mmCIF file of C-alpha atoms in Angstrom:
data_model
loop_
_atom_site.group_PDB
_atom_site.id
_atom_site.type_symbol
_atom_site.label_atom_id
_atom_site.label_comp_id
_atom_site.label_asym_id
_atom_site.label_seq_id
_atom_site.Cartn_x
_atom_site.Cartn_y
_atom_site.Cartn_z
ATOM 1 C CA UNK A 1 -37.391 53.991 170.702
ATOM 2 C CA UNK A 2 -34.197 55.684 172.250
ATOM 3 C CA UNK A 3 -31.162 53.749 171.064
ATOM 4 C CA UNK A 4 -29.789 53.222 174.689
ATOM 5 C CA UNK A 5 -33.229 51.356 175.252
ATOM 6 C CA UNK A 6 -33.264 49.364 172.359
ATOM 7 C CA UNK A 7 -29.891 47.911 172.342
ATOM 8 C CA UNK A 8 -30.783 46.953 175.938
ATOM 9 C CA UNK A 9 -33.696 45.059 175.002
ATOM 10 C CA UNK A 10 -31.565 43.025 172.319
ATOM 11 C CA UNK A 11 -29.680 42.172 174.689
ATOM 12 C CA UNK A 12 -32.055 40.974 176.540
ATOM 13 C CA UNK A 13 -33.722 39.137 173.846
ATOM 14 C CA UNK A 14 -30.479 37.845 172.460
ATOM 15 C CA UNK A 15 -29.909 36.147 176.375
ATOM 16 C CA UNK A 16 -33.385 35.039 177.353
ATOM 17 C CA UNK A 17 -34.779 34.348 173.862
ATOM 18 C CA UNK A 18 -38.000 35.776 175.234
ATOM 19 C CA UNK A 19 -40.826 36.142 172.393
ATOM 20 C CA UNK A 20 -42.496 39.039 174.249
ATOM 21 C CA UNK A 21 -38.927 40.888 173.809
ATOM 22 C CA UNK A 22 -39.172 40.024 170.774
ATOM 23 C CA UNK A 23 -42.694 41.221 169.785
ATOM 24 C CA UNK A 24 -41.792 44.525 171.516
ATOM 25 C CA UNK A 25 -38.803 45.014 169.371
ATOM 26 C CA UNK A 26 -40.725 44.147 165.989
ATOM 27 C CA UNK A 27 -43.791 46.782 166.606
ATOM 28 C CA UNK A 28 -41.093 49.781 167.666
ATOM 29 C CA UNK A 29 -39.548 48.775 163.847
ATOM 30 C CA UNK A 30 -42.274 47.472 161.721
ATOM 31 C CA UNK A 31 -42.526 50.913 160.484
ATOM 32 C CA UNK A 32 -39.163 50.041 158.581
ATOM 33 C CA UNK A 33 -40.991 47.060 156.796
ATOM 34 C CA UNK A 34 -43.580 49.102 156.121
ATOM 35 C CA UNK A 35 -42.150 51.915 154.344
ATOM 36 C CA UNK A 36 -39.469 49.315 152.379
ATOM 37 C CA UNK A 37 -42.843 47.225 150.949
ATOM 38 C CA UNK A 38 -44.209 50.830 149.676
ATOM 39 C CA UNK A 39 -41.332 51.232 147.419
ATOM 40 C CA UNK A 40 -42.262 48.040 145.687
ATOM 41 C CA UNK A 41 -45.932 48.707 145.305
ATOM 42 C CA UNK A 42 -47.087 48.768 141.505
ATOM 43 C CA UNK A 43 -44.545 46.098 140.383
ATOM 44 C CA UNK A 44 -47.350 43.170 139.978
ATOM 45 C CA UNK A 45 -47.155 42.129 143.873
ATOM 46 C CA UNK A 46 -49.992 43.543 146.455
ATOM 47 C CA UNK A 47 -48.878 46.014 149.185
ATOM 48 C CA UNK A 48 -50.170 43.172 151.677
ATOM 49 C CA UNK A 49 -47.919 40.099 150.659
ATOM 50 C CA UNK A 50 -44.801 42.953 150.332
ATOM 51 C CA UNK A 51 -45.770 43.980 154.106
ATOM 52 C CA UNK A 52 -45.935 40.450 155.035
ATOM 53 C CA UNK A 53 -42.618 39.240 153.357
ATOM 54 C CA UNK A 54 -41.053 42.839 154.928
ATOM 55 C CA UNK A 55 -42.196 41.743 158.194
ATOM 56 C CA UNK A 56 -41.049 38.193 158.335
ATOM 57 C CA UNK A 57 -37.509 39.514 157.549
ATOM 58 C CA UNK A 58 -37.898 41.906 160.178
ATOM 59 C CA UNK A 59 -38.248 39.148 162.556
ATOM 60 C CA UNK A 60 -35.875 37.375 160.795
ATOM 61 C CA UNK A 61 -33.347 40.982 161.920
ATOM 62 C CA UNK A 62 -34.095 40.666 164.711
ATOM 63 C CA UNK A 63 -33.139 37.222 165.646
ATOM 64 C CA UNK A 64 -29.979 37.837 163.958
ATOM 65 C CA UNK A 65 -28.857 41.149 164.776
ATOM 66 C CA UNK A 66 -26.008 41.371 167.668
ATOM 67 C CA UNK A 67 -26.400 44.490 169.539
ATOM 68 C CA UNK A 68 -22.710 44.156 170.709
ATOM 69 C CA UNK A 69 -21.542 45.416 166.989
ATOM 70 C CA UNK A 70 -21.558 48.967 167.132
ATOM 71 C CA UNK A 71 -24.285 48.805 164.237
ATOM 72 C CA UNK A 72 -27.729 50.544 164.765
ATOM 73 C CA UNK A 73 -30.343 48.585 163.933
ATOM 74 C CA UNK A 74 -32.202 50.550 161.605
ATOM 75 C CA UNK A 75 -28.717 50.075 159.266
ATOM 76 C CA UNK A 76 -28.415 46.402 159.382
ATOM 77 C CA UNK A 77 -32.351 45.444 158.889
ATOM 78 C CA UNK A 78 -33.267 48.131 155.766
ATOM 79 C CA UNK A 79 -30.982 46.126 153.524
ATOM 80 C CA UNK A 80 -31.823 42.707 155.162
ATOM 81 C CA UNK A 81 -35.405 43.851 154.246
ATOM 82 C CA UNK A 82 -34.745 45.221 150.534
ATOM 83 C CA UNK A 83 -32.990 42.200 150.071
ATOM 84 C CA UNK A 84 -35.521 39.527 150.847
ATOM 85 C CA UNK A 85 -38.267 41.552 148.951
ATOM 86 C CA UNK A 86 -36.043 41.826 145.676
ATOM 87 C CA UNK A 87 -35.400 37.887 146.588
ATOM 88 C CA UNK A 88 -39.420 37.120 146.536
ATOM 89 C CA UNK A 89 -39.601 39.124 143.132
ATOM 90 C CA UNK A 90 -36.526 36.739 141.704
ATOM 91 C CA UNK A 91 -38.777 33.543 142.687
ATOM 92 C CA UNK A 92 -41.531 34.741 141.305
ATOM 93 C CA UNK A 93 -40.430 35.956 137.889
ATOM 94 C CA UNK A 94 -38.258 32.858 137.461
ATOM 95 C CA UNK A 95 -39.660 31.159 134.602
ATOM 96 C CA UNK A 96 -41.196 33.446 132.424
ATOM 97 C CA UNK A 97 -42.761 31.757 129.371
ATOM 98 C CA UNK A 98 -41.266 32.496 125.975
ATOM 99 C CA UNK A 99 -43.712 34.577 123.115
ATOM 100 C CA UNK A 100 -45.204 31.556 121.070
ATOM 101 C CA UNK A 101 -42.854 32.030 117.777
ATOM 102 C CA UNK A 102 -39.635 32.276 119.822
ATOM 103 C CA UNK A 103 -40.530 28.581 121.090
ATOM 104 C CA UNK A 104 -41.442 27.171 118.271
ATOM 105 C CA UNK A 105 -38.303 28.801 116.065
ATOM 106 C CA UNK A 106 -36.667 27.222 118.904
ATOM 107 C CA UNK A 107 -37.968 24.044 118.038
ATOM 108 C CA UNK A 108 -37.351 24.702 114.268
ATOM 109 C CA UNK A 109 -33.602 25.339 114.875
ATOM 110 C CA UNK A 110 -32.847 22.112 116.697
ATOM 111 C CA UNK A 111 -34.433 20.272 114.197
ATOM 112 C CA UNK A 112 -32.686 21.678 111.722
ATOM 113 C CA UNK A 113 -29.233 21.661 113.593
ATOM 114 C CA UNK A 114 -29.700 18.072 114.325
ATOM 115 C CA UNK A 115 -30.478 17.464 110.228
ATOM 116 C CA UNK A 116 -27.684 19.306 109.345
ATOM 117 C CA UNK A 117 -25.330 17.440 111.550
ATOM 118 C CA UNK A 118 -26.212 14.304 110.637
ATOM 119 C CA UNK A 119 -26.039 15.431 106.859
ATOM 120 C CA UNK A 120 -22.594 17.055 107.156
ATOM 121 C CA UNK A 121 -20.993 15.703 110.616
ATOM 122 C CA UNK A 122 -20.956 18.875 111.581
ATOM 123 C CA UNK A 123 -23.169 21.276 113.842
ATOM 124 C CA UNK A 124 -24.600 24.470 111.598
ATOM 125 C CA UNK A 125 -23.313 27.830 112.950
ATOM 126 C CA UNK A 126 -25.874 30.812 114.008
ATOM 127 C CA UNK A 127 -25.617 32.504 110.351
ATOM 128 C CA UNK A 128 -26.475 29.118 108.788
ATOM 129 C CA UNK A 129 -29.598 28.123 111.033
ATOM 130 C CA UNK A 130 -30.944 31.942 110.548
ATOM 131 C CA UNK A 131 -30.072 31.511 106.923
ATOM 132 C CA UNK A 132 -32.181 28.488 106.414
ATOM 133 C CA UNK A 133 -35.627 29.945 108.718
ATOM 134 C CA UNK A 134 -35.328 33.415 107.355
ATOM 135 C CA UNK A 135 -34.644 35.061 110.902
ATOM 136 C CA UNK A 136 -32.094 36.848 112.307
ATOM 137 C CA UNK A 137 -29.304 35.721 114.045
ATOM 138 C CA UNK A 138 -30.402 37.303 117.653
ATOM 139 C CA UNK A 139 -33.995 35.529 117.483
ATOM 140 C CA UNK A 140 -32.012 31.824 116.732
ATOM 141 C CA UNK A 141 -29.825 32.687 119.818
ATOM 142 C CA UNK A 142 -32.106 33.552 122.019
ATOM 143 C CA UNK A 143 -34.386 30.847 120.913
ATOM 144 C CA UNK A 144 -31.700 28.296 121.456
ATOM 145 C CA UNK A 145 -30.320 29.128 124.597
ATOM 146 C CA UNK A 146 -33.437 29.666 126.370
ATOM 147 C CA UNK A 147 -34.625 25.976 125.348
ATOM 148 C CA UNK A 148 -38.448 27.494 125.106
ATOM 149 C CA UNK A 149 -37.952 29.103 128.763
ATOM 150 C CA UNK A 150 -36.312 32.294 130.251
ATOM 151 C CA UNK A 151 -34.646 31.770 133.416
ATOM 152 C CA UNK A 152 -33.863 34.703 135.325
ATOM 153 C CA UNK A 153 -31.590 33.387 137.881
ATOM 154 C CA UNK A 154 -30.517 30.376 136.629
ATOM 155 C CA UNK A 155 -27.112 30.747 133.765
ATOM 156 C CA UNK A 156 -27.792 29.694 130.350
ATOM 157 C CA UNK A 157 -24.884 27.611 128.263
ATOM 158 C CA UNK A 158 -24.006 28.989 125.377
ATOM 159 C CA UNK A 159 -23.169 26.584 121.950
ATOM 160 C CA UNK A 160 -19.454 26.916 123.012
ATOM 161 C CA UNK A 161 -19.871 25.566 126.426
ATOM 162 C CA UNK A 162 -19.433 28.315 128.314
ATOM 163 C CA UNK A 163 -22.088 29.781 130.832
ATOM 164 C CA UNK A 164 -23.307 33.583 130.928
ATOM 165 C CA UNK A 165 -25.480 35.252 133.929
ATOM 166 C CA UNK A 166 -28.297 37.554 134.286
ATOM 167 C CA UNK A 167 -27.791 41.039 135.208
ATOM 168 C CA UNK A 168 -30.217 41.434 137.225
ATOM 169 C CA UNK A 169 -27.946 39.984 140.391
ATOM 170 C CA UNK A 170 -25.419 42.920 139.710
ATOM 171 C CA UNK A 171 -28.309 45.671 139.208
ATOM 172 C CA UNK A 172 -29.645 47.183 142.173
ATOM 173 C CA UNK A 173 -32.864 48.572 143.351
ATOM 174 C CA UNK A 174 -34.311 51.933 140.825
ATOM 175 C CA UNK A 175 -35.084 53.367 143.522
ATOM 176 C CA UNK A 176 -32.385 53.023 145.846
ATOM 177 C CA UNK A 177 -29.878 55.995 144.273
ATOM 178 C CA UNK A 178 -27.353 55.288 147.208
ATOM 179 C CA UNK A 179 -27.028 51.627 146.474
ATOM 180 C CA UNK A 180 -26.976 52.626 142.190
ATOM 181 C CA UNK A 181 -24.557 54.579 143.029
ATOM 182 C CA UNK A 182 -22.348 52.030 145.361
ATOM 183 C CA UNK A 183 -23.168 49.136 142.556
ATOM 184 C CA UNK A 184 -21.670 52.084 140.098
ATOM 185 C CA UNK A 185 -18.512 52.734 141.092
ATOM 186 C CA UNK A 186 -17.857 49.023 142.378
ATOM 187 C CA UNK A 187 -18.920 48.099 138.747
ATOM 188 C CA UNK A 188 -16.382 50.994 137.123
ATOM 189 C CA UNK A 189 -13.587 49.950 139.873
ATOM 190 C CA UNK A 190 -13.892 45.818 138.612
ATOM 191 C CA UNK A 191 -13.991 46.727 135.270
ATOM 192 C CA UNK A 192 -11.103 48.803 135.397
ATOM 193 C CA UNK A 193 -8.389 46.216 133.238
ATOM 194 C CA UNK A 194 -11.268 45.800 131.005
ATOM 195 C CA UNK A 195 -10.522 46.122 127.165
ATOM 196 C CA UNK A 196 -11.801 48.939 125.275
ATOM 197 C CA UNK A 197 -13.913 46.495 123.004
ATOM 198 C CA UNK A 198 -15.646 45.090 126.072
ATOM 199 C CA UNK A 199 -16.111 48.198 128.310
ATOM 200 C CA UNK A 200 -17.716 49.487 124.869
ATOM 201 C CA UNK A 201 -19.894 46.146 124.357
ATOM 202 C CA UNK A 202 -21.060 46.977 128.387
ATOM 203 C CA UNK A 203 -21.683 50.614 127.221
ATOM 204 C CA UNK A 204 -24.153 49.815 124.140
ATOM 205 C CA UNK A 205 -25.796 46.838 125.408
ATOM 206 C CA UNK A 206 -26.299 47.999 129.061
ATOM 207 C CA UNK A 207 -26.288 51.433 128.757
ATOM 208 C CA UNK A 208 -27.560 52.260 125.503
ATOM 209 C CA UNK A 209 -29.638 48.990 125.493
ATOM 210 C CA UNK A 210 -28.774 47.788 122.032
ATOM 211 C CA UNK A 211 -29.614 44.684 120.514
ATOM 212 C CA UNK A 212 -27.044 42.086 119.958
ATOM 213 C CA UNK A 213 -27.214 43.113 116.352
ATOM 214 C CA UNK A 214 -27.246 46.802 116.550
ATOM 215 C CA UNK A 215 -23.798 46.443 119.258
ATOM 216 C CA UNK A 216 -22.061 43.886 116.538
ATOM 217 C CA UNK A 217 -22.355 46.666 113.903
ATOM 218 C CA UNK A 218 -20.874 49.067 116.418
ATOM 219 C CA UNK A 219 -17.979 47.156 117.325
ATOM 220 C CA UNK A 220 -17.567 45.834 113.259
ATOM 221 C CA UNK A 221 -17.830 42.275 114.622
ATOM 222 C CA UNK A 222 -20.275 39.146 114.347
ATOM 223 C CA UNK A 223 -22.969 38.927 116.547
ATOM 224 C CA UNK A 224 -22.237 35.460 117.619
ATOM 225 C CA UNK A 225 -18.937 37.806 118.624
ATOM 226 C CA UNK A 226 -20.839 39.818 120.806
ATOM 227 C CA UNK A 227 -23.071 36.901 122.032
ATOM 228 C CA UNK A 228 -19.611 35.070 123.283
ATOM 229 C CA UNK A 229 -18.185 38.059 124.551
ATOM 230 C CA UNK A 230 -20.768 38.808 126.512
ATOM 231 C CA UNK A 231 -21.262 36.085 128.247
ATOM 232 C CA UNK A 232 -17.388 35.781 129.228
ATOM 233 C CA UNK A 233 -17.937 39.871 130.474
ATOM 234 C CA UNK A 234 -20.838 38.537 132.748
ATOM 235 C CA UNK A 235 -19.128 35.075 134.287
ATOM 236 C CA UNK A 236 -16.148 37.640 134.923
ATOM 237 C CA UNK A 237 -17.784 39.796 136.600
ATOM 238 C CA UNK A 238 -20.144 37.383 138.677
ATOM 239 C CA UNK A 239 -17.058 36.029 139.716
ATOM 240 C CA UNK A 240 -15.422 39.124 140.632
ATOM 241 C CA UNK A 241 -18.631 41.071 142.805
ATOM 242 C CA UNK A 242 -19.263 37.638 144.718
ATOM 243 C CA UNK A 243 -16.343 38.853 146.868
ATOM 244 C CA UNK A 244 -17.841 42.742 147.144
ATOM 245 C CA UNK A 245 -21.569 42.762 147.443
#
């Protein structure tokens, strides 16, 4: 569809609210929603439900786009598209159940926390509760903060009060090597008055992918070190890309 034509038609549709306008609009661009659900194919969804939640957003464009912004339409619906697919993956890999020994160690290490407090009027620290089970320090964290679930989306509280948040709202799209490489440099630009002891702890543990463990010996620190750290480098920036992306 010529450009001239189609930001006539949103006008149109944007005045009469005409569902025939709209209809016409949806199959010149369902070709969009169709190519954006392909890229997601293989990733435990069906290419059917990925074309149906592409399409619904497309109508969803369409009622919202303004014709009157200078934008073409093609740029303001592929990431409104992207965007509600990666959404319907968030929902549905939400709560993802825990391995079996990770919820019972979890299970273990309250019990033995709340002994231990009411033994010594204290609470145990990490080493301690690994200690006592025989496990390492990593497995009682992750054990403990999870509470027998993993939630994806929703930020975890760490012994110390404080709150972390998943990476996965900062990371984008695999496939998308414009937007990895927009998320990139925004990522380099807000971490910028970073210390060298956290842009290091981002470096092993997001870019080398180490353990908790493995980045601790690194850095010649604790892992409940890293742990804490970490979580403060995540609220930061979560609070800092809310304003950017």
């Amino acid at each position: 569809m010529a450009q001239d034509k189609a930001i006539e038609l949103f006008r149109l549709y944007k005045e009469s609210g005409d569902i025939r306008i709209r209809n016409e609009l949806a199959e010149q661009y369902l070709y969009i929603a169709d190519i954006l659900a392909k890229k997601f194919v293989g990733r435990g969804v069906e290419y059917d439900d990925l074309k149906q939640i592409a399409s619904y957003a497309l109508l969803r464009g369409i009622d919202r786009f303004d014709p009157d912004l200078g934008m073409q339409f093609t740029t303001f619906i592929t990431p409104t598209i992207t965007g509600e697919i990666k959404n319907y993956f968030r929902d549905k890999a939400r709560m993802i159940k825990l391995p079996r020994r990770l919820s019972e160690l979890g299970i273990a290490a309250r019990k033995f926390s709340t002994e231990y407090e009411t033994e010594h009027g204290v609470k145990p620290t990490i080493k301690r509760i690994a200690d006592a089970l025989s496990v390492s320090e990593e497995d009682v964290v992750k054990a403990l903060e999870t509470g027998g679930v993993i939630s994806l989306d929703k930020a975890s509280a760490a012994d110390d009060g404080e709150e972390s948040t998943p990476l996965h709202t900062l990371l984008a799209d695999r496939e998308d090597k414009y937007e990895k490489f927009e998320l990139k440099e925004t990522l380099l630009a807000e971490m910028r008055d970073f210390s060298d002891t956290e842009k290091a702890l981002v470096k092993y543990r997001y870019v080398d992918e180490l353990s908790q463990s493995e980045t601790a010996k690194r850095l010649g620190v604790s892992q409940m070190f890293v742990s804490r750290m970490e979580r403060k480098i995540l609220l930061k920036l979560k609070e800092r890309l809310q304003n950017v992306l």
